[in-house]
C-alpha positions as a Python dict, from the first residue, in 0.01 Angstrom:
ca = {
    (1, 'M'): (0, 0, 0),
    (2, 'R'): (348, -4, 150),
    (3, 'L'): (214, -89, 496),
    (4, 'T'): (8, -369, 345),
    (5, 'M'): (318, -519, 183),
    (6, 'V'): (514, -500, 507),
    (7, 'F'): (229, -666, 698),
    (8, 'T'): (207, -940, 435),
    (9, 'L'): (579, -1011, 456),
    (10, 'I'): (569, -1032, 834),
    (11, 'L'): (269, -1265, 818),
    (12, 'L'): (445, -1493, 570),
    (13, 'M'): (756, -1504, 790),
    (14, 'L'): (543, -1608, 1086),
    (15, 'I'): (353, -1872, 892),
    (16, 'F'): (655, -2019, 719),
    (17, 'G'): (910, -1954, 992),
    (18, 'G'): (982, -2327, 1005),
    (19, 'V'): (1118, -2322, 651),
    (20, 'C'): (1335, -2008, 667),
    (21, 'W'): (1634, -2241, 683),
    (22, 'I'): (1620, -2280, 304),
    (23, 'F'): (1857, -1985, 289),
    (24, 'A'): (2124, -2160, 497),
    (25, 'E'): (2470, -2120, 346),
    (26, 'V'): (2603, -2447, 202),
    (27, 'P'): (2887, -2520, -42),
    (28, 'R'): (2771, -2479, -400),
    (29, 'T'): (3048, -2702, -537),
    (30, 'P'): (3205, -3026, -409),
    (31, 'K'): (3432, -2980, -108),
    (32, 'I'): (3664, -3198, 100),
    (33, 'L'): (3731, -3164, 474),
    (34, 'F'): (4065, -3281, 612),
    (35, 'T'): (4299, -3241, 909),
    (36, 'S'): (4635, -3066, 892),
    (37, 'T'): (4912, -2985, 1142),
    (38, 'R'): (5084, -2736, 911),
    (39, 'D'): (5010, -2453, 1158),
    (40, 'G'): (5164, -2632, 1456),
    (41, 'N'): (4856, -2815, 1587),
    (42, 'R'): (4569, -3012, 1441),
    (43, 'E'): (4328, -2790, 1250),
    (44, 'I'): (4035, -2859, 1017),
    (45, 'Y'): (4075, -2749, 657),
    (46, 'M'): (3851, -2745, 353),
    (47, 'M'): (3959, -2774, -11),
    (48, 'N'): (3828, -2835, -359),
    (49, 'P'): (3850, -3190, -500),
    (50, 'D'): (4150, -3084, -710),
    (51, 'G'): (4338, -2964, -400),
    (52, 'S'): (4292, -2592, -463),
    (53, 'E'): (4164, -2328, -218),
    (54, 'Q'): (4280, -2494, 104),
    (55, 'V'): (4120, -2294, 388),
    (56, 'N'): (4164, -2330, 766),
    (57, 'L'): (3816, -2342, 922),
    (58, 'T'): (3898, -2374, 1292),
    (59, 'Q'): (4204, -2157, 1373),
    (60, 'H'): (4204, -2255, 1741),
    (61, 'P'): (4493, -2344, 1978),
    (62, 'A'): (4320, -2672, 2066),
    (63, 'D'): (4346, -2982, 1849),
    (64, 'D'): (4056, -2998, 1600),
    (65, 'L'): (4025, -3305, 1378),
    (66, 'G'): (3800, -3577, 1234),
    (67, 'A'): (3556, -3344, 1058),
    (68, 'V'): (3254, -3482, 868),
    (69, 'W'): (2988, -3301, 667),
    (70, 'S'): (2623, -3301, 765),
    (71, 'P'): (2400, -3455, 495),
    (72, 'T'): (2294, -3106, 381),
    (73, 'G'): (2639, -2946, 396),
    (74, 'E'): (2508, -2682, 637),
    (75, 'E'): (2708, -2808, 936),
    (76, 'I'): (3028, -2989, 1022),
    (77, 'L'): (3068, -3238, 1307),
    (78, 'F'): (3423, -3260, 1443),
    (79, 'V'): (3641, -3364, 1737),
    (80, 'S'): (3825, -3123, 1965),
    (81, 'D'): (4003, -3115, 2301),
    (82, 'R'): (3884, -2762, 2381),
    (83, 'Q'): (3778, -2884, 2727),
    (84, 'G'): (4134, -2989, 2804),
    (85, 'T'): (4417, -3187, 2652),
    (86, 'R'): (4309, -3513, 2822),
    (87, 'V'): (3953, -3501, 2688),
    (88, 'R'): (3825, -3510, 2330),
    (89, 'D'): (3462, -3441, 2257),
    (90, 'L'): (3226, -3376, 1966),
    (91, 'Y'): (3153, -3027, 1838),
    (92, 'L'): (2941, -2870, 1566),
    (93, 'M'): (3014, -2568, 1350),
    (94, 'D'): (2861, -2407, 1044),
    (95, 'A'): (3007, -2483, 702),
    (96, 'D'): (3225, -2170, 712),
    (97, 'G'): (3375, -2256, 1053),
    (98, 'S'): (3155, -2017, 1254),
    (99, 'N'): (2905, -2085, 1535),
    (100, 'V'): (3110, -2355, 1714),
    (101, 'R'): (2922, -2538, 1990),
    (102, 'R'): (2944, -2864, 2181),
    (103, 'V'): (2717, -3154, 2090),
    (104, 'F'): (2687, -3272, 2451),
    (105, 'K'): (2628, -3007, 2716),
    (106, 'R'): (2711, -3239, 3005),
    (107, 'K'): (3085, -3273, 3054),
    (108, 'I'): (3235, -3616, 3113),
    (109, 'R'): (3593, -3734, 3141),
    (110, 'A'): (3597, -3945, 2826),
    (111, 'W'): (3705, -3942, 2463),
    (112, 'R'): (3451, -3916, 2187),
    (113, 'G'): (3538, -3927, 1819),
    (114, 'S'): (3506, -4101, 1480),
    (115, 'A'): (3154, -3967, 1430),
    (116, 'T'): (2915, -4033, 1139),
    (117, 'W'): (2580, -3864, 1062),
    (118, 'S'): (2251, -4041, 1002),
    (119, 'P'): (2114, -3969, 653),
    (120, 'D'): (1830, -3758, 797),
    (121, 'G'): (2076, -3549, 999),
    (122, 'K'): (1900, -3611, 1333),
    (123, 'R'): (2128, -3875, 1485),
    (124, 'F'): (2492, -3975, 1485),
    (125, 'V'): (2713, -4267, 1581),
    (126, 'Y'): (3051, -4221, 1745),
    (127, 'W'): (3329, -4412, 1918),
    (128, 'S'): (3390, -4339, 2285),
    (129, 'A'): (3624, -4452, 2559),
    (130, 'D'): (3631, -4361, 2927),
    (131, 'R'): (3939, -4209, 3086),
    (132, 'D'): (4088, -4545, 3186),
    (133, 'R'): (3996, -4714, 2856),
    (134, 'L'): (3801, -4976, 3050),
    (135, 'K'): (3471, -4905, 2876),
    (136, 'F'): (3473, -4823, 2507),
    (137, 'G'): (3282, -4884, 2185),
    (138, 'L'): (3021, -4738, 1953),
    (139, 'Y'): (2728, -4524, 2071),
    (140, 'L'): (2417, -4392, 1900),
    (141, 'G'): (2329, -4033, 1986),
    (142, 'T'): (2052, -3790, 1896),
    (143, 'F'): (2123, -3422, 1847),
    (144, 'G'): (1975, -3224, 2134),
    (145, 'E'): (1981, -3516, 2377),
    (146, 'E'): (2244, -3597, 2639),
    (147, 'D'): (2205, -3975, 2660),
    (148, 'A'): (2340, -4218, 2401),
    (149, 'E'): (2261, -4583, 2328),
    (150, 'P'): (2545, -4836, 2327),
    (151, 'L'): (2584, -5039, 2008),
    (152, 'P'): (2766, -5366, 1934),
    (153, 'Y'): (3139, -5311, 1951),
    (154, 'G'): (3316, -5161, 1652),
    (155, 'R'): (3535, -4877, 1528),
    (156, 'S'): (3541, -4621, 1244),
    (157, 'P'): (3161, -4619, 1188),
    (158, 'A'): (2996, -4506, 863),
    (159, 'W'): (2616, -4474, 835),
    (160, 'S'): (2467, -4621, 517),
    (161, 'P'): (2290, -4378, 280),
    (162, 'D'): (1954, -4555, 323),
    (163, 'G'): (1982, -4528, 701),
    (164, 'S'): (1940, -4900, 768),
    (165, 'E'): (2286, -4998, 887),
    (166, 'I'): (2621, -4887, 1025),
    (167, 'A'): (2938, -5007, 854),
    (168, 'C'): (3229, -5036, 1094),
    (169, 'S'): (3541, -5236, 1171),
    (170, 'V'): (3541, -5502, 1442),
    (171, 'P'): (3889, -5600, 1566),
    (172, 'H'): (3980, -5958, 1641),
    (173, 'Q'): (4295, -6142, 1741),
    (174, 'F'): (4453, -6146, 1397),
    (175, 'G'): (4313, -5834, 1235),
    (176, 'A'): (3974, -5668, 1183),
    (177, 'R'): (3657, -5742, 989),
    (178, 'L'): (3424, -5514, 792),
    (179, 'T'): (3095, -5538, 982),
    (180, 'F'): (2744, -5411, 916),
    (181, 'I'): (2520, -5341, 1217),
    (182, 'N'): (2145, -5326, 1151),
    (183, 'V'): (2020, -5004, 1315),
    (184, 'D'): (1684, -5156, 1415),
    (185, 'T'): (1777, -5510, 1521),
    (186, 'L'): (2149, -5458, 1604),
    (187, 'E'): (2224, -5781, 1416),
    (188, 'K'): (2570, -5801, 1261),
    (189, 'E'): (2687, -5914, 919),
    (190, 'Q'): (3045, -5967, 800),
    (191, 'P'): (3050, -6018, 420),
    (192, 'L'): (3428, -6035, 371),
    (193, 'P'): (3612, -6342, 505),
    (194, 'D'): (3951, -6320, 675),
    (195, 'K'): (4115, -6492, 381),
    (196, 'A'): (4019, -6198, 159),
    (197, 'L'): (4170, -5933, 387),
    (198, 'R'): (4320, -5984, 731),
    (199, 'R'): (4259, -5620, 821),
    (200, 'Q'): (3941, -5450, 700),
    (201, 'Y'): (3878, -5103, 840),
    (202, 'E'): (3776, -4739, 774),
    (203, 'P'): (3472, -4811, 553),
    (204, 'S'): (3328, -4529, 339),
    (205, 'W'): (3003, -4551, 139),
    (206, 'S'): (2913, -4431, -207),
    (207, 'A'): (2600, -4211, -208),
    (208, 'T'): (2391, -4493, -356),
    (209, 'G'): (2508, -4745, -97),
    (210, 'D'): (2607, -5010, -350),
    (211, 'R'): (2979, -5018, -267),
    (212, 'L'): (3238, -4902, -19),
    (213, 'A'): (3601, -4804, -5),
    (214, 'I'): (3798, -4962, 280),
    (215, 'S'): (4153, -4964, 407),
    (216, 'G'): (4298, -5311, 438),
    (217, 'N'): (4590, -5552, 462),
    (218, 'K'): (4567, -5887, 286),
    (219, 'H'): (4871, -6047, 450),
    (220, 'P'): (4824, -6280, 748),
    (221, 'L'): (4993, -6176, 1070),
    (222, 'P'): (5297, -6383, 1171),
    (223, 'V'): (5264, -6638, 1448),
    (224, 'I'): (5542, -6467, 1642),
    (225, 'L'): (5487, -6092, 1635),
    (226, 'E'): (5848, -5982, 1630),
    (227, 'R'): (5850, -5605, 1604),
    (228, 'E'): (6059, -5579, 1287),
    (229, 'L'): (5841, -5827, 1100),
    (230, 'H'): (5521, -5670, 1230),
    (231, 'D'): (5631, -5322, 1117),
    (232, 'A'): (5714, -5456, 772),
    (233, 'W'): (5364, -5596, 738),
    (234, 'A'): (5207, -5275, 864),
    (235, 'T'): (5338, -5091, 558),
    (236, 'K'): (5124, -5321, 341),
    (237, 'D'): (4802, -5146, 446),
    (238, 'T'): (4640, -5005, 134),
    (239, 'V'): (4309, -4908, -26),
    (240, 'F'): (4038, -5136, -166),
    (241, 'I'): (3690, -5104, -310),
    (242, 'V'): (3419, -5364, -257),
    (243, 'N'): (3050, -5415, -326),
    (244, 'R'): (2807, -5404, -34),
    (245, 'D'): (2757, -5782, -49),
    (246, 'G'): (3132, -5845, -24),
    (247, 'T'): (3184, -5925, -393),
    (248, 'G'): (3409, -5742, -636),
    (249, 'L'): (3693, -5674, -392),
    (250, 'R'): (3961, -5482, -580),
    (251, 'Q'): (4288, -5326, -467),
    (252, 'L'): (4330, -4967, -585),
    (253, 'V'): (4670, -4861, -449),
    (254, 'E'): (4992, -5061, -481),
    (255, 'E'): (5157, -5190, -164),
    (256, 'A'): (5497, -5049, -258),
    (257, 'G'): (5605, -4767, -31),
    (258, 'P'): (5444, -4642, 293),
    (259, 'A'): (5100, -4757, 403),
    (260, 'A'): (4799, -4601, 231),
    (261, 'V'): (4523, -4544, 488),
    (262, 'T'): (4213, -4337, 574),
    (263, 'S'): (4011, -4423, 266),
    (264, 'A'): (3714, -4200, 173),
    (265, 'L'): (3495, -4272, -129),
    (266, 'S'): (3353, -3980, -329),
    (267, 'P'): (2970, -3962, -329),
    (268, 'D'): (2955, -4063, -698),
    (269, 'G'): (3181, -4360, -629),
    (270, 'S'): (3441, -4261, -888),
    (271, 'Q'): (3734, -4153, -668),
    (272, 'V'): (3888, -4245, -334),
    (273, 'L'): (4085, -4022, -99),
    (274, 'Y'): (4366, -4172, 104),
    (275, 'T'): (4664, -4065, 315),
    (276, 'Q'): (5021, -4172, 249),
    (277, 'E'): (5362, -4054, 364),
    (278, 'T'): (5592, -3891, 110),
    (279, 'N'): (5913, -3695, 168),
    (280, 'G'): (5876, -3723, 544),
    (281, 'H'): (5517, -3599, 570),
    (282, 'T'): (5176, -3756, 526),
    (283, 'Q'): (4982, -3610, 234),
    (284, 'I'): (4636, -3661, 89),
    (285, 'F'): (4594, -3829, -248),
    (286, 'K'): (4299, -3929, -459),
    (287, 'I'): (4279, -4213, -706),
    (288, 'D'): (4032, -4265, -989),
    (289, 'V'): (3852, -4596, -934),
    (290, 'N'): (3833, -4677, -1306),
    (291, 'S'): (4152, -4534, -1458),
    (292, 'G'): (4382, -4572, -1157),
    (293, 'I'): (4515, -4219, -1211),
    (294, 'R'): (4656, -4084, -884),
    (295, 'T'): (4664, -3715, -787),
    (296, 'Q'): (4840, -3560, -487),
    (297, 'L'): (4611, -3297, -333),
    (298, 'T'): (4822, -3158, -48),
    (299, 'H'): (5191, -3066, -59),
    (300, 'I'): (5255, -2847, 246),
    (301, 'G'): (5476, -2980, 524),
    (302, 'G'): (5475, -2896, 893),
    (303, 'P'): (5639, -2962, 1230),
    (304, 'F'): (5499, -3315, 1251),
    (305, 'R'): (5532, -3617, 1025),
    (306, 'R'): (5155, -3661, 1018),
    (307, 'T'): (5090, -3333, 842),
    (308, 'N'): (4783, -3373, 620),
    (309, 'Y'): (4547, -3666, 661),
    (310, 'G'): (4189, -3789, 652),
    (311, 'G'): (3913, -3658, 433),
    (312, 'D'): (3536, -3632, 400),
    (313, 'W'): (3355, -3543, 78),
    (314, 'F'): (3053, -3321, 24),
    (315, 'D'): (2886, -3288, -314),
    (316, 'P'): (2569, -3075, -341),
    (317, 'A'): (2452, -3296, -628),
    (318, 'Y'): (2402, -3579, -377),
    (319, 'A'): (2243, -3385, -94),
    (320, 'L'): (1903, -3242, -11),
    (321, 'P'): (1911, -2860, -20),
    (322, 'V'): (1796, -2812, 341),
    (323, 'S'): (1774, -2990, 673),
    (324, 'P'): (1488, -3242, 685),
    (325, 'Q'): (1163, -3133, 850),
    (326, 'P'): (938, -3420, 970),
    (327, 'D'): (618, -3225, 900),
    (328, 'L'): (719, -3150, 541),
    (329, 'L'): (899, -3460, 416),
    (330, 'S'): (732, -3790, 336),
    (331, 'T'): (1032, -3987, 215),
    (332, 'T'): (1385, -4062, 332),
    (333, 'W'): (1717, -3932, 212),
    (334, 'G'): (1837, -4277, 114),
    (335, 'E'): (1535, -4326, -112),
    (336, 'L'): (1595, -3993, -283),
    (337, 'K'): (1962, -4067, -341),
    (338, 'K'): (1878, -4395, -511),
    (339, 'E'): (1645, -4233, -765),
}
């Protein structure tokens, strides 16, 4: 009887080997990734949405930053200069910081960063620049492949939950515009006019895709860009929320004080993370979209002014439990999230 049970278990493992990943370790509660220099260099940390349990995931002498969750929460995509201080590239690690590996096996002398996952977890978009900054822009990559497809120019990409478009920021002479790039046709759409916000950047989607948080500056740039005047206007960068069609633009953070940047909308659309300097160091805050209540999440200082910054949310309530398998799934992540 015992041998029969062992044989049955082995047979089941062989038959269903493709689905053994259901036991992958993922966060069971909402978590936030962020970058901190509190240890002397850039490291990736994870914390709870209330700022508790701040844990260093990377612990490496290289600079590690720009971390984003995979759609399942099983993996983290991040930027590191582990190849050398003049090169930044994309890396993957498991949710607990283990099993670090490069996304691209082929080494090139370029910078890659600002990555965003596709909703099915198979592809990603990132910003890249060659060593001389003569060729730069957005690229569409596929995990496991070395080549990437160039996209229309933009920065700070964010893939929509339904997988149909990439939100990004497209610079122009007097600022930047929130831009949507259709993944299939590569057509562009800019729903917010310049008169609404001169600078529109760092878009972040809600899980349902109906609205975004963005960083922005609503003041027009001066005709003569004298440094003192330009710096004064730079401190007016702050955080906004807007509907996908460009309606309902609303400022969330007051302009008084240092600039509020690096906006990141929670999956349920109720709170926005942002970074702002206080007492000589940048710290991470969150603000409730409806009540306007602000909470400071990080308080630790460090050797650099830019101490704690950035942020990427993961909430298991808005994620599929495992990585998608083409032979098992018949719908898309975006469709599930909308139900």
